[in-house]
Structures are given as C-alpha cells and as structure tokens.
C-alpha cells in the first residue's frame, strides 16, 4: 500500500487491478472478459459455418446462451462488426455478413495478393520445420482427395494454406491474411464440394509446394496468385453459392 501525496492512503496495486478487472467484466483467472469469450465463440461458429451468411444474431438469445448480460454481448458484436464478420443494421440488429457479388470478388482479389505475398516470403524464409509441416499438410490434402472426402479436404486444404502463412514468418501479414480469410470461409467451404475442384486444387498445391521447397519465390507467388484467381474467376458459380447459403440461413 502507498501514501497519497495529498494525505491518506492509496489502494494497493493488487487492489486496483482487482477493481479494474471487476469493472471490465473479466471472468476469472484467465484475464479475458466475458465479451472476449462471446466474441471468440461467435467467431468459431461463423468460421465453422454453423452461423451462415445472413444469420441473425439476437442479443437476448446470445446473452442467455452465454450466461451474460446484453452489454458484453453488444461489445462482442461491435468488435466482430469492426472485422467485417458481421453487419450491424440500423433498427434491424446484427447479422452475419453477406457481401455482394462485387464485394466478394474484391475480397477474393485482395486475398490473392495477400496469399501470394505469403507464398513469396515462405519460399525465402521457411525453416526445416516449415518444410516438414508443409509436406505433411500437402500429403493430408492428397489423402482426403483420394478418399473423395470433401469435408476432410476442406480442413486439410485450410491447414495447408495456414502452413504457408506461418512459413512466411511475418506475423502482421499472417494476421491480416487470416482475418480476411475468415470472412471468406463460408464461400471457400461451399466451393470445396464443386465437382473437380479437389483434383484441380491438388495440382495447384503441388506447384506452390515445389516452388516454396525450391526457394523459388517468384514462382511461389505466381502459383499462389493463380490458385486464388481460380476461385475469384468462378464468380458466376459463387453467385449461386451465395444464394444457397443465404437461403439456408433464413
């Protein structure tokens, strides 16, 4: 405990911390707020497709489900809106974001630049551990493709891409790429089930992997850019995807 220069006593540092924690709504020893817990849960559900584009997020329902008041729920929704995962509509509430065709095309185009940069840096900077992880991820994708298992292929495909991000050894680039990727997950997941996509993806992954392992940064970036352009250029098909998953949420 310390003395206040104006006289009297100040609270101890530990008391101040405890008081601050109570005001901010921390939920125990983890130091995370209730709003953080709600936000992380909603992020997982949106990325996993459990909350599809267009799904309404009712504050009262979320508060009851998470054992919280509406205030931390509202904070969580505001944070998710700032990342683009949800939309806050005046007089209507919160909804999982549903981008327009143009917005979707622009996001995919941007994703192509970001992932190309990741692949370029991965070719220059990857470590021996990165090589092992990339090869293992590629082999897992190949097994899922041989098994004709789109659900497993989606998961292993996502893991392969995240291994490329990690191998770039640029945390800011990795974070930005992951954040935008989260907004595209519902559409990339649906596209996994398109006939012929798994075999095409495997051929493109092979080119990307070999370029990275050969430390050919120009080829790695070019192949990754083309890989993402394949998805972007299939915009007519993606329009149908958007329509189906939006209707499913209603």
Phi, psi and omega in degrees: 000142182240161179272140173280132182299341179270003181107156180085191184239145172271158173291153176294159180300320182294325178294321180296319180297316180297319180296317179298322180296321181295319180296319184279353174081034177292152187249040174120204189294340184287344180077004179264143179280164176299322178300320178298316182297317179295318181299313181297321180295318179293321177302313180299318183291323179291314182294325180282353180085004178290331172245097185282166177307134180093348181294136179278140180247100184275126184299315182296318180296316180295320180298316180294318183294325183261005179062042184229167172278175181288337184298307178294330176296316179296321178297318180297318181294322179296321178295315180296326177294325181292336179268352179090000181287330178230167178239137174256114183254130181303132177064010181234329179111203184253141180221147172298133187302138175234094182291153174288170178301317180295315180298319179297316179298320180292321178295318179295322178296316178295320179299324179298319178294315182295313181290328175298318178296319178299314181295321179300312180291325179298322179296328181276327196245353188299150179258177177298322177296318178300318180302314180297319181292320179295314180297316180297320180294320179295319180294324177295320176299316182298320179296316179297322178293317179297324180281356183052051183243090184301323181296314178294323181295320179301313182295316182288326176298314178299319180296320178302313180297320179292330174295323176295316179302313183296322182291345177288337179054048174222100187297324181293314178298318179299316181295317181294319180294318179296319181297313179293322178301325179298324180288341183257358188302317183300323183281322178292324178296314181296321182294335180302331185272001178289135181304134176085350186290324182298316181293321178295316180299318181297320179297319180288321176299321180300317179296317180296312182299312182297322178295319179294313181296330178277359182058035177263088187295323180296315180293321180299314179296318181295315181293321178292321178299314179296324179299315179286328178296329177303317180288317181297318185286349178270041189293330179295316176297320181296331177298318177294323178298313180302317181296317183293314185285334175291317178296324181296331181281342184270000000 
